[in-house]
PDB file of C-alpha atoms in Angstrom:
ATOM      1  CA  MET A   1     -17.771  -6.720  -0.661  1.00  0.00           C
ATOM      2  CA  LYS A   2     -10.606  -6.616   3.080  1.00  0.00           C
ATOM      3  CA  LEU A   3      -6.875  -6.679   1.378  1.00  0.00           C
ATOM      4  CA  SER A   4      -6.320 -10.177   1.090  1.00  0.00           C
ATOM      5  CA  LEU A   5      -9.257 -11.301  -1.424  1.00  0.00           C
ATOM      6  CA  LEU A   6      -8.786 -12.178  -4.992  1.00  0.00           C
ATOM      7  CA  LYS A   7     -11.468 -11.539  -6.835  1.00  0.00           C
ATOM      8  CA  ARG A   8     -13.115 -14.521  -8.848  1.00  0.00           C
ATOM      9  CA  PRO A   9     -14.011 -15.713 -11.716  1.00  0.00           C
ATOM     10  CA  VAL A  10     -17.611 -15.299 -12.749  1.00  0.00           C
ATOM     11  CA  LEU A  11     -18.899 -18.580 -12.598  1.00  0.00           C
ATOM     12  CA  ALA A  12     -15.884 -20.382 -10.146  1.00  0.00           C
ATOM     13  CA  ALA A  13     -16.470 -23.718 -10.208  1.00  0.00           C
ATOM     14  CA  LEU A  14     -18.406 -25.161  -7.323  1.00  0.00           C
ATOM     15  CA  LEU A  15     -16.747 -23.672  -4.082  1.00  0.00           C
ATOM     16  CA  GLY A  16     -17.167 -26.770  -1.998  1.00  0.00           C
ATOM     17  CA  ALA A  17     -17.091 -27.680   2.057  1.00  0.00           C
ATOM     18  CA  THR A  18     -12.975 -27.395   3.356  1.00  0.00           C
ATOM     19  CA  LEU A  19     -10.824 -28.642   6.128  1.00  0.00           C
ATOM     20  CA  ALA A  20     -11.091 -27.081   9.856  1.00  0.00           C
ATOM     21  CA  LEU A  21     -14.950 -25.782   9.221  1.00  0.00           C
ATOM     22  CA  PRO A  22     -17.301 -25.787  12.832  1.00  0.00           C
ATOM     23  CA  ALA A  23     -18.895 -28.828  13.959  1.00  0.00           C
ATOM     24  CA  LEU A  24     -22.186 -28.003  12.594  1.00  0.00           C
ATOM     25  CA  ALA A  25     -26.271 -28.730  13.820  1.00  0.00           C
ATOM     26  CA  ASP A  26     -27.749 -32.779  13.235  1.00  0.00           C
ATOM     27  CA  VAL A  27     -30.525 -32.936  10.760  1.00  0.00           C
ATOM     28  CA  ASP A  28     -33.497 -30.806  11.945  1.00  0.00           C
ATOM     29  CA  ALA A  29     -35.921 -33.589  11.098  1.00  0.00           C
ATOM     30  CA  ALA A  30     -39.387 -31.246  10.931  1.00  0.00           C
ATOM     31  CA  ALA A  31     -37.179 -28.479   9.219  1.00  0.00           C
ATOM     32  CA  GLN A  32     -36.269 -31.399   6.518  1.00  0.00           C
ATOM     33  CA  ALA A  33     -39.230 -32.191   6.276  1.00  0.00           C
ATOM     34  CA  LEU A  34     -40.380 -28.877   4.798  1.00  0.00           C
ATOM     35  CA  LEU A  35     -37.960 -29.270   1.982  1.00  0.00           C
ATOM     36  CA  PRO A  36     -39.136 -28.654  -1.805  1.00  0.00           C
ATOM     37  CA  GLU A  37     -39.045 -33.092  -3.404  1.00  0.00           C
ATOM     38  CA  ALA A  38     -36.529 -31.909  -6.018  1.00  0.00           C
ATOM     39  CA  ASN A  39     -33.782 -31.205  -2.968  1.00  0.00           C
ATOM     40  CA  LYS A  40     -35.130 -34.478  -1.051  1.00  0.00           C
ATOM     41  CA  SER A  41     -33.687 -36.438  -3.781  1.00  0.00           C
ATOM     42  CA  SER A  42     -30.858 -34.328  -5.223  1.00  0.00           C
ATOM     43  CA  GLY A  43     -29.811 -34.212  -1.480  1.00  0.00           C
ATOM     44  CA  LYS A  44     -27.789 -31.014  -2.201  1.00  0.00           C
ATOM     45  CA  LEU A  45     -28.419 -27.023  -1.433  1.00  0.00           C
ATOM     46  CA  LEU A  46     -27.905 -24.825  -4.421  1.00  0.00           C
ATOM     47  CA  VAL A  47     -26.382 -22.370  -2.864  1.00  0.00           C
ATOM     48  CA  VAL A  48     -24.728 -18.368  -4.582  1.00  0.00           C
ATOM     49  CA  THR A  49     -22.673 -15.863  -3.091  1.00  0.00           C
ATOM     50  CA  SER A  50     -20.182 -13.347  -4.508  1.00  0.00           C
ATOM     51  CA  LEU A  51     -17.061 -13.783  -3.041  1.00  0.00           C
ATOM     52  CA  ALA A  52     -14.697 -10.226  -1.367  1.00  0.00           C
ATOM     53  CA  TYR A  53     -16.614  -9.512   0.684  1.00  0.00           C
ATOM     54  CA  PRO A  54     -14.790  -9.670   4.693  1.00  0.00           C
ATOM     55  CA  PRO A  55     -16.705 -10.678   7.610  1.00  0.00           C
ATOM     56  CA  MET A  56     -19.411 -12.310   5.510  1.00  0.00           C
ATOM     57  CA  GLU A  57     -17.903 -14.254   1.896  1.00  0.00           C
ATOM     58  CA  TYR A  58     -14.330 -14.187   1.143  1.00  0.00           C
ATOM     59  CA  THR A  59     -11.078 -16.254   0.443  1.00  0.00           C
ATOM     60  CA  ASP A  60      -8.181 -15.610   1.648  1.00  0.00           C
ATOM     61  CA  ALA A  61      -5.060 -14.747  -1.018  1.00  0.00           C
ATOM     62  CA  GLY A  62      -4.131 -18.466  -2.781  1.00  0.00           C
ATOM     63  CA  SER A  63      -6.533 -20.446  -0.730  1.00  0.00           C
ATOM     64  CA  GLU A  64     -10.024 -21.357  -2.620  1.00  0.00           C
ATOM     65  CA  GLU A  65     -10.896 -22.441   1.147  1.00  0.00           C
ATOM     66  CA  LEU A  66     -14.879 -20.063   1.180  1.00  0.00           C
ATOM     67  CA  LYS A  67     -14.716 -18.159   4.854  1.00  0.00           C
ATOM     68  CA  GLY A  68     -17.163 -16.073   6.765  1.00  0.00           C
ATOM     69  CA  PHE A  69     -20.324 -15.176   8.179  1.00  0.00           C
ATOM     70  CA  ASP A  70     -22.858 -15.741   5.236  1.00  0.00           C
ATOM     71  CA  ILE A  71     -21.068 -19.424   4.975  1.00  0.00           C
ATOM     72  CA  ASP A  72     -21.530 -20.363   8.108  1.00  0.00           C
ATOM     73  CA  ILE A  73     -25.128 -19.832   8.200  1.00  0.00           C
ATOM     74  CA  ALA A  74     -25.571 -21.572   4.776  1.00  0.00           C
ATOM     75  CA  ARG A  75     -23.133 -24.738   5.553  1.00  0.00           C
ATOM     76  CA  GLU A  76     -25.821 -24.752   9.343  1.00  0.00           C
ATOM     77  CA  ILE A  77     -28.737 -24.211   7.192  1.00  0.00           C
ATOM     78  CA  ALA A  78     -27.510 -27.068   4.485  1.00  0.00           C
ATOM     79  CA  ALA A  79     -26.911 -29.725   7.759  1.00  0.00           C
ATOM     80  CA  ARG A  80     -29.819 -28.704   9.643  1.00  0.00           C
ATOM     81  CA  LEU A  81     -32.134 -29.682   6.508  1.00  0.00           C
ATOM     82  CA  GLY A  82     -30.188 -32.873   6.108  1.00  0.00           C
ATOM     83  CA  LEU A  83     -28.343 -31.715   2.594  1.00  0.00           C
ATOM     84  CA  GLU A  84     -24.784 -30.835   1.043  1.00  0.00           C
ATOM     85  CA  PRO A  85     -24.493 -27.022   0.407  1.00  0.00           C
ATOM     86  CA  GLU A  86     -23.064 -26.799  -2.962  1.00  0.00           C
ATOM     87  CA  PHE A  87     -21.334 -22.806  -3.518  1.00  0.00           C
ATOM     88  CA  VAL A  88     -21.113 -20.872  -6.503  1.00  0.00           C
ATOM     89  CA  ASN A  89     -19.465 -17.172  -6.478  1.00  0.00           C
ATOM     90  CA  VAL A  90     -20.470 -15.247  -9.116  1.00  0.00           C
ATOM     91  CA  GLU A  91     -20.741 -10.915  -9.860  1.00  0.00           C
ATOM     92  CA  PHE A  92     -23.254  -9.626  -7.716  1.00  0.00           C
ATOM     93  CA  PRO A  93     -25.817  -8.509 -10.553  1.00  0.00           C
ATOM     94  CA  GLN A  94     -25.844 -12.517 -11.472  1.00  0.00           C
ATOM     95  CA  LEU A  95     -27.579 -13.426  -8.498  1.00  0.00           C
ATOM     96  CA  ILE A  96     -30.189 -12.922  -8.569  1.00  0.00           C
ATOM     97  CA  PRO A  97     -30.251 -14.426 -12.359  1.00  0.00           C
ATOM     98  CA  GLN A  98     -28.526 -17.050 -10.856  1.00  0.00           C
ATOM     99  CA  VAL A  99     -31.338 -18.315  -8.655  1.00  0.00           C
ATOM    100  CA  VAL A 100     -34.170 -16.620 -10.611  1.00  0.00           C
ATOM    101  CA  THR A 101     -32.901 -18.697 -13.869  1.00  0.00           C
ATOM    102  CA  GLY A 102     -32.795 -21.750 -11.331  1.00  0.00           C
ATOM    103  CA  ARG A 103     -28.828 -22.609 -11.863  1.00  0.00           C
ATOM    104  CA  SER A 104     -29.357 -21.742  -7.999  1.00  0.00           C
ATOM    105  CA  GLU A 105     -31.635 -21.865  -5.572  1.00  0.00           C
ATOM    106  CA  MET A 106     -30.477 -20.386  -3.076  1.00  0.00           C
ATOM    107  CA  ILE A 107     -28.761 -16.408  -2.220  1.00  0.00           C
ATOM    108  CA  ILE A 108     -27.092 -15.916   0.750  1.00  0.00           C
ATOM    109  CA  SER A 109     -24.253 -12.657  -0.323  1.00  0.00           C
ATOM    110  CA  ALA A 110     -24.764  -9.981   2.406  1.00  0.00           C
ATOM    111  CA  PHE A 111     -27.605  -9.727  -0.068  1.00  0.00           C
ATOM    112  CA  SER A 112     -30.213  -6.256   0.711  1.00  0.00           C
ATOM    113  CA  ASP A 113     -34.329  -7.390   1.245  1.00  0.00           C
ATOM    114  CA  LYS A 114     -35.847  -4.631  -1.418  1.00  0.00           C
ATOM    115  CA  VAL A 115     -39.060  -3.739  -2.101  1.00  0.00           C
ATOM    116  CA  GLU A 116     -38.287  -4.173  -5.687  1.00  0.00           C
ATOM    117  CA  ARG A 117     -36.318  -7.160  -5.397  1.00  0.00           C
ATOM    118  CA  GLN A 118     -39.498  -9.127  -3.777  1.00  0.00           C
ATOM    119  CA  ALA A 119     -40.774  -8.813  -7.258  1.00  0.00           C
ATOM    120  CA  GLN A 120     -39.269 -11.789  -8.108  1.00  0.00           C
ATOM    121  CA  LEU A 121     -37.528 -12.856  -4.652  1.00  0.00           C
ATOM    122  CA  ASP A 122     -38.522 -14.020  -1.156  1.00  0.00           C
ATOM    123  CA  PHE A 123     -36.245 -13.041   0.936  1.00  0.00           C
ATOM    124  CA  ILE A 124     -35.855 -14.812   5.472  1.00  0.00           C
ATOM    125  CA  ASP A 125     -33.918 -11.473   6.657  1.00  0.00           C
ATOM    126  CA  TYR A 126     -31.364 -12.254   8.643  1.00  0.00           C
ATOM    127  CA  PHE A 127     -28.571  -9.208   9.607  1.00  0.00           C
ATOM    128  CA  ASN A 128     -29.506  -5.736  10.085  1.00  0.00           C
ATOM    129  CA  THR A 129     -26.828  -3.269   8.534  1.00  0.00           C
ATOM    130  CA  GLY A 130     -26.605   0.271   7.297  1.00  0.00           C
ATOM    131  CA  ASN A 131     -24.946   2.150   4.804  1.00  0.00           C
ATOM    132  CA  VAL A 132     -21.782   3.885   5.944  1.00  0.00           C
ATOM    133  CA  PHE A 133     -18.950   5.681   3.762  1.00  0.00           C
ATOM    134  CA  TYR A 134     -15.116   5.624   4.283  1.00  0.00           C
ATOM    135  CA  THR A 135     -11.929   5.823   3.107  1.00  0.00           C
ATOM    136  CA  THR A 136      -7.758   5.361   4.787  1.00  0.00           C
ATOM    137  CA  ALA A 137      -6.668   7.620   7.494  1.00  0.00           C
ATOM    138  CA  ASP A 138      -4.540   9.891   5.624  1.00  0.00           C
ATOM    139  CA  HIS A 139      -7.888  11.521   4.283  1.00  0.00           C
ATOM    140  CA  LYS A 140      -8.816  12.709   7.791  1.00  0.00           C
ATOM    141  CA  ASP A 141      -7.999  16.546   7.224  1.00  0.00           C
ATOM    142  CA  GLU A 142      -9.572  17.132   4.182  1.00  0.00           C
ATOM    143  CA  ILE A 143     -12.611  14.458   4.286  1.00  0.00           C
ATOM    144  CA  LYS A 144     -15.006  15.001   7.496  1.00  0.00           C
ATOM    145  CA  THR A 145     -18.236  14.884   6.612  1.00  0.00           C
ATOM    146  CA  GLU A 146     -20.298  13.821   3.346  1.00  0.00           C
ATOM    147  CA  LYS A 147     -20.858  17.864   2.303  1.00  0.00           C
ATOM    148  CA  ASP A 148     -16.499  17.355   1.921  1.00  0.00           C
ATOM    149  CA  LEU A 149     -17.531  15.001  -0.450  1.00  0.00           C
ATOM    150  CA  CYS A 150     -19.123  16.827  -2.845  1.00  0.00           C
ATOM    151  CA  GLY A 151     -16.956  16.474  -6.996  1.00  0.00           C
ATOM    152  CA  LYS A 152     -15.051  14.106  -5.739  1.00  0.00           C
ATOM    153  CA  THR A 153     -14.773  10.185  -6.487  1.00  0.00           C
ATOM    154  CA  ILE A 154     -16.968   8.312  -5.100  1.00  0.00           C
ATOM    155  CA  ALA A 155     -16.014   4.279  -5.886  1.00  0.00           C
ATOM    156  CA  VAL A 156     -19.179   2.284  -5.206  1.00  0.00           C
ATOM    157  CA  ALA A 157     -19.560  -2.333  -5.676  1.00  0.00           C
ATOM    158  CA  THR A 158     -21.190  -2.962  -9.228  1.00  0.00           C
ATOM    159  CA  GLY A 159     -24.465  -3.628  -9.090  1.00  0.00           C
ATOM    160  CA  THR A 160     -25.373  -3.519  -5.026  1.00  0.00           C
ATOM    161  CA  SER A 161     -27.822  -0.960  -3.575  1.00  0.00           C
ATOM    162  CA  TRP A 162     -25.327   0.862  -2.778  1.00  0.00           C
ATOM    163  CA  VAL A 163     -24.221   2.831  -5.907  1.00  0.00           C
ATOM    164  CA  THR A 164     -28.391   4.767  -5.471  1.00  0.00           C
ATOM    165  CA  TRP A 165     -27.589   5.275  -1.943  1.00  0.00           C
ATOM    166  CA  ALA A 166     -24.090   7.026  -2.891  1.00  0.00           C
ATOM    167  CA  GLU A 167     -26.311   9.270  -5.387  1.00  0.00           C
ATOM    168  CA  GLU A 168     -28.629  10.431  -3.334  1.00  0.00           C
ATOM    169  CA  VAL A 169     -26.682  11.444  -0.416  1.00  0.00           C
ATOM    170  CA  GLY A 170     -24.613  12.969  -3.255  1.00  0.00           C
ATOM    171  CA  LYS A 171     -27.367  14.674  -4.135  1.00  0.00           C
ATOM    172  CA  ALA A 172     -28.873  15.755  -0.958  1.00  0.00           C
ATOM    173  CA  ASN A 173     -25.694  17.537   0.231  1.00  0.00           C
ATOM    174  CA  CYS A 174     -24.019  19.012  -3.041  1.00  0.00           C
ATOM    175  CA  PRO A 175     -24.609  21.716  -5.283  1.00  0.00           C
ATOM    176  CA  ALA A 176     -25.989  20.443  -9.118  1.00  0.00           C
ATOM    177  CA  ASP A 177     -22.407  20.693 -10.220  1.00  0.00           C
ATOM    178  CA  ASN A 178     -20.055  19.011  -8.053  1.00  0.00           C
ATOM    179  CA  LEU A 179     -22.729  15.952  -7.277  1.00  0.00           C
ATOM    180  CA  TYR A 180     -20.579  13.564  -6.576  1.00  0.00           C
ATOM    181  CA  ASN A 181     -18.719  10.626  -9.208  1.00  0.00           C
ATOM    182  CA  VAL A 182     -19.767   7.504  -8.538  1.00  0.00           C
ATOM    183  CA  ILE A 183     -17.407   4.280 -10.281  1.00  0.00           C
ATOM    184  CA  GLN A 184     -19.303   1.151 -10.056  1.00  0.00           C
ATOM    185  CA  ILE A 185     -15.979  -1.589  -9.129  1.00  0.00           C
ATOM    186  CA  PRO A 186     -17.024  -4.799  -7.800  1.00  0.00           C
ATOM    187  CA  THR A 187     -14.872  -5.501  -5.045  1.00  0.00           C
ATOM    188  CA  GLN A 188     -13.761  -3.966  -1.446  1.00  0.00           C
ATOM    189  CA  ALA A 189     -10.194  -4.856  -2.952  1.00  0.00           C
ATOM    190  CA  GLU A 190     -10.135  -3.226  -5.881  1.00  0.00           C
ATOM    191  CA  HIS A 191     -12.278   0.175  -3.840  1.00  0.00           C
ATOM    192  CA  ILE A 192      -9.561   0.179  -1.659  1.00  0.00           C
ATOM    193  CA  MET A 193      -6.607   0.114  -4.444  1.00  0.00           C
ATOM    194  CA  GLN A 194      -8.719   3.351  -6.768  1.00  0.00           C
ATOM    195  CA  ILE A 195      -7.848   4.990  -2.490  1.00  0.00           C
ATOM    196  CA  LYS A 196      -4.311   4.368  -2.083  1.00  0.00           C
ATOM    197  CA  GLN A 197      -3.425   5.156  -6.035  1.00  0.00           C
ATOM    198  CA  GLY A 198      -6.204   8.169  -5.417  1.00  0.00           C
ATOM    199  CA  ARG A 199      -8.055   7.504  -7.945  1.00  0.00           C
ATOM    200  CA  ALA A 200     -10.826   7.616  -5.394  1.00  0.00           C
ATOM    201  CA  GLN A 201     -11.112   9.320  -2.043  1.00  0.00           C
ATOM    202  CA  ALA A 202     -13.816   6.868  -0.187  1.00  0.00           C
ATOM    203  CA  SER A 203     -15.961   4.252  -0.751  1.00  0.00           C
ATOM    204  CA  VAL A 204     -19.304   2.830   0.510  1.00  0.00           C
ATOM    205  CA  ILE A 205     -20.054  -0.671   2.893  1.00  0.00           C
ATOM    206  CA  GLY A 206     -22.083  -1.871   4.850  1.00  0.00           C
ATOM    207  CA  ILE A 207     -21.273  -0.630   8.861  1.00  0.00           C
ATOM    208  CA  GLU A 208     -19.700  -4.777   9.044  1.00  0.00           C
ATOM    209  CA  GLY A 209     -17.842  -4.149   6.848  1.00  0.00           C
ATOM    210  CA  LEU A 210     -16.356  -1.531   8.476  1.00  0.00           C
ATOM    211  CA  ALA A 211     -15.663  -3.248  11.344  1.00  0.00           C
ATOM    212  CA  ASP A 212     -13.917  -6.041   9.929  1.00  0.00           C
ATOM    213  CA  LEU A 213     -11.772  -3.450   8.784  1.00  0.00           C
ATOM    214  CA  GLU A 214     -11.294  -1.863  11.591  1.00  0.00           C
ATOM    215  CA  ILE A 215     -10.909  -5.363  13.592  1.00  0.00           C
ATOM    216  CA  ASN A 216      -8.081  -6.567  10.512  1.00  0.00           C
ATOM    217  CA  GLU A 217      -5.880  -2.589  10.276  1.00  0.00           C
ATOM    218  CA  PRO A 218      -7.132  -0.877  13.309  1.00  0.00           C
ATOM    219  CA  GLY A 219      -6.643   2.692  12.430  1.00  0.00           C
ATOM    220  CA  ALA A 220      -5.938   2.590   8.946  1.00  0.00           C
ATOM    221  CA  PHE A 221      -9.808   3.141   7.607  1.00  0.00           C
ATOM    222  CA  TYR A 222     -12.423   6.020   9.297  1.00  0.00           C
ATOM    223  CA  GLN A 223     -16.649   6.074   8.435  1.00  0.00           C
ATOM    224  CA  ILE A 224     -17.252   9.536   7.098  1.00  0.00           C
ATOM    225  CA  GLY A 225     -20.349  11.148   8.175  1.00  0.00           C
ATOM    226  CA  ALA A 226     -23.355   8.668  10.112  1.00  0.00           C
ATOM    227  CA  ALA A 227     -24.321   5.569   8.949  1.00  0.00           C
ATOM    228  CA  GLY A 228     -27.659   6.126   6.813  1.00  0.00           C
ATOM    229  CA  GLU A 229     -30.222   3.431   5.048  1.00  0.00           C
ATOM    230  CA  PRO A 230     -30.418   0.828   7.912  1.00  0.00           C
ATOM    231  CA  ASN A 231     -31.613  -2.085   5.783  1.00  0.00           C
ATOM    232  CA  PRO A 232     -32.063  -5.648   6.397  1.00  0.00           C
ATOM    233  CA  TYR A 233     -29.828  -8.666   4.461  1.00  0.00           C
ATOM    234  CA  GLY A 234     -32.269 -11.143   3.341  1.00  0.00           C
ATOM    235  CA  ILE A 235     -31.044 -15.147   2.526  1.00  0.00           C
ATOM    236  CA  ALA A 236     -33.143 -15.233  -0.468  1.00  0.00           C
ATOM    237  CA  PHE A 237     -35.040 -17.198  -2.629  1.00  0.00           C
ATOM    238  CA  GLU A 238     -37.168 -17.406  -6.294  1.00  0.00           C
ATOM    239  CA  LYS A 239     -40.383 -16.394  -5.479  1.00  0.00           C
ATOM    240  CA  SER A 240     -41.609 -19.606  -6.107  1.00  0.00           C
ATOM    241  CA  ASN A 241     -40.059 -21.606  -4.701  1.00  0.00           C
ATOM    242  CA  THR A 242     -41.639 -21.461  -1.192  1.00  0.00           C
ATOM    243  CA  ALA A 243     -41.224 -25.057   0.571  1.00  0.00           C
ATOM    244  CA  LEU A 244     -37.546 -23.965   0.269  1.00  0.00           C
ATOM    245  CA  ARG A 245     -37.848 -20.275   2.074  1.00  0.00           C
ATOM    246  CA  ASP A 246     -39.528 -22.609   4.943  1.00  0.00           C
ATOM    247  CA  ALA A 247     -37.425 -25.587   5.451  1.00  0.00           C
ATOM    248  CA  ALA A 248     -34.426 -23.053   5.694  1.00  0.00           C
ATOM    249  CA  LEU A 249     -36.577 -20.136   8.213  1.00  0.00           C
ATOM    250  CA  ALA A 250     -37.021 -23.603  10.497  1.00  0.00           C
ATOM    251  CA  ALA A 251     -34.063 -24.327  10.607  1.00  0.00           C
ATOM    252  CA  LEU A 252     -32.772 -21.063  10.939  1.00  0.00           C
ATOM    253  CA  ASN A 253     -35.303 -20.374  13.944  1.00  0.00           C
ATOM    254  CA  GLY A 254     -33.628 -23.892  15.488  1.00  0.00           C
ATOM    255  CA  MET A 255     -30.825 -22.415  15.012  1.00  0.00           C
ATOM    256  CA  LEU A 256     -31.850 -18.357  16.773  1.00  0.00           C
ATOM    257  CA  ALA A 257     -33.706 -21.044  19.446  1.00  0.00           C
ATOM    258  CA  ASP A 258     -30.207 -23.310  20.554  1.00  0.00           C
ATOM    259  CA  GLY A 259     -27.617 -20.340  20.155  1.00  0.00           C
ATOM    260  CA  THR A 260     -26.093 -21.277  16.938  1.00  0.00           C
ATOM    261  CA  TYR A 261     -27.164 -18.144  15.356  1.00  0.00           C
ATOM    262  CA  ILE A 262     -25.616 -16.029  18.270  1.00  0.00           C
ATOM    263  CA  GLU A 263     -22.935 -18.496  18.213  1.00  0.00           C
ATOM    264  CA  ILE A 264     -22.362 -17.536  14.554  1.00  0.00           C
ATOM    265  CA  VAL A 265     -22.591 -13.885  15.530  1.00  0.00           C
ATOM    266  CA  LYS A 266     -19.915 -13.686  17.402  1.00  0.00           C
ATOM    267  CA  ARG A 267     -17.521 -15.429  15.174  1.00  0.00           C
ATOM    268  CA  TYR A 268     -17.408 -13.493  13.680  1.00  0.00           C
ATOM    269  CA  HIS A 269     -17.835  -9.913  15.993  1.00  0.00           C
ATOM    270  CA  LEU A 270     -21.012  -8.827  14.269  1.00  0.00           C
ATOM    271  CA  ASP A 271     -23.347  -8.145  17.391  1.00  0.00           C
ATOM    272  CA  VAL A 272     -23.362  -4.866  15.775  1.00  0.00           C
ATOM    273  CA  GLY A 273     -26.357  -6.424  13.444  1.00  0.00           C
ATOM    274  CA  ALA A 274     -27.566  -8.841  14.781  1.00  0.00           C
ATOM    275  CA  VAL A 275     -31.389  -9.978  15.164  1.00  0.00           C
ATOM    276  CA  ASP A 276     -33.682 -11.493  16.904  1.00  0.00           C
ATOM    277  CA  LYS A 277     -36.346 -12.612  15.129  1.00  0.00           C
ATOM    278  CA  PHE A 278     -36.277 -13.571  11.501  1.00  0.00           C
ATOM    279  CA  VAL A 279     -38.409 -12.445   9.402  1.00  0.00           C
ATOM    280  CA  ILE A 280     -39.789 -12.892   5.257  1.00  0.00           C
ATOM    281  CA  ASN A 281     -39.485  -9.958   3.130  1.00  0.00           C
ATOM    282  CA  GLY A 282     -39.358  -7.921   5.831  1.00  0.00           C
ATOM    283  CA  ALA A 283     -38.599  -4.242   3.537  1.00  0.00           C
ATOM    284  CA  THR A 284     -40.537  -1.606   3.831  1.00  0.00           C
ATOM    285  CA  GLN A 285     -38.311   0.149   0.976  1.00  0.00           C
TER     286      GLN A 285
END
């Protein structure tokens, strides 16, 4: 959502830019001109995220420095729009309320573009993902396929689309009296702890998250079955805030054109999900 992560409060204090960040681009005047007056006046971009999902957004233990692919993308968008990003960390189910009530302006948090979410939000799709079940290497003899998860407990991030997906896969693979026991727990670190303590036998993660686990802990985890439900992650805005959406899209297109987007992709070893075009509300399910 790395074992090195700490769970943060539901509404943490504002988390700003910190030391040793990559250099940011100059202001894109054409993109900046698209901004709504509110942002031009404030000089800020209010960004909401839900930490604890490396390599997308996370902090290291004992540090409040925000890191991750999404964080770097948000900082770069803000820089090109001439704005100062202000990050707020919330629990995942609070992402939508945070934006639709106007407390924040932009969601970036490995947040799937879903048709049902498009009723309240507009998305700029910027990364392609897919869902996978995974567990620790000591389960390899016991759990080899999705059918082997029947009757077992799956720890899934609270309020995410992974919850429904896991339940549906269980119904497709298991008898009605032996379905997956899907439990909702906020962070990836907690999911892994549940597995190691024997309270759960597997979890769900995006392909990018499993790739990050493999980079950081080679051989410690493995994928169960094939990736499912390919879908885009989207940067989300309240439905009526089309001016900010369009300004962010223009900034992103500039990042794609000059190679900055791919540079950030490679910084986090995320070639697996890189896009070659940014699309508004591209999800069809």
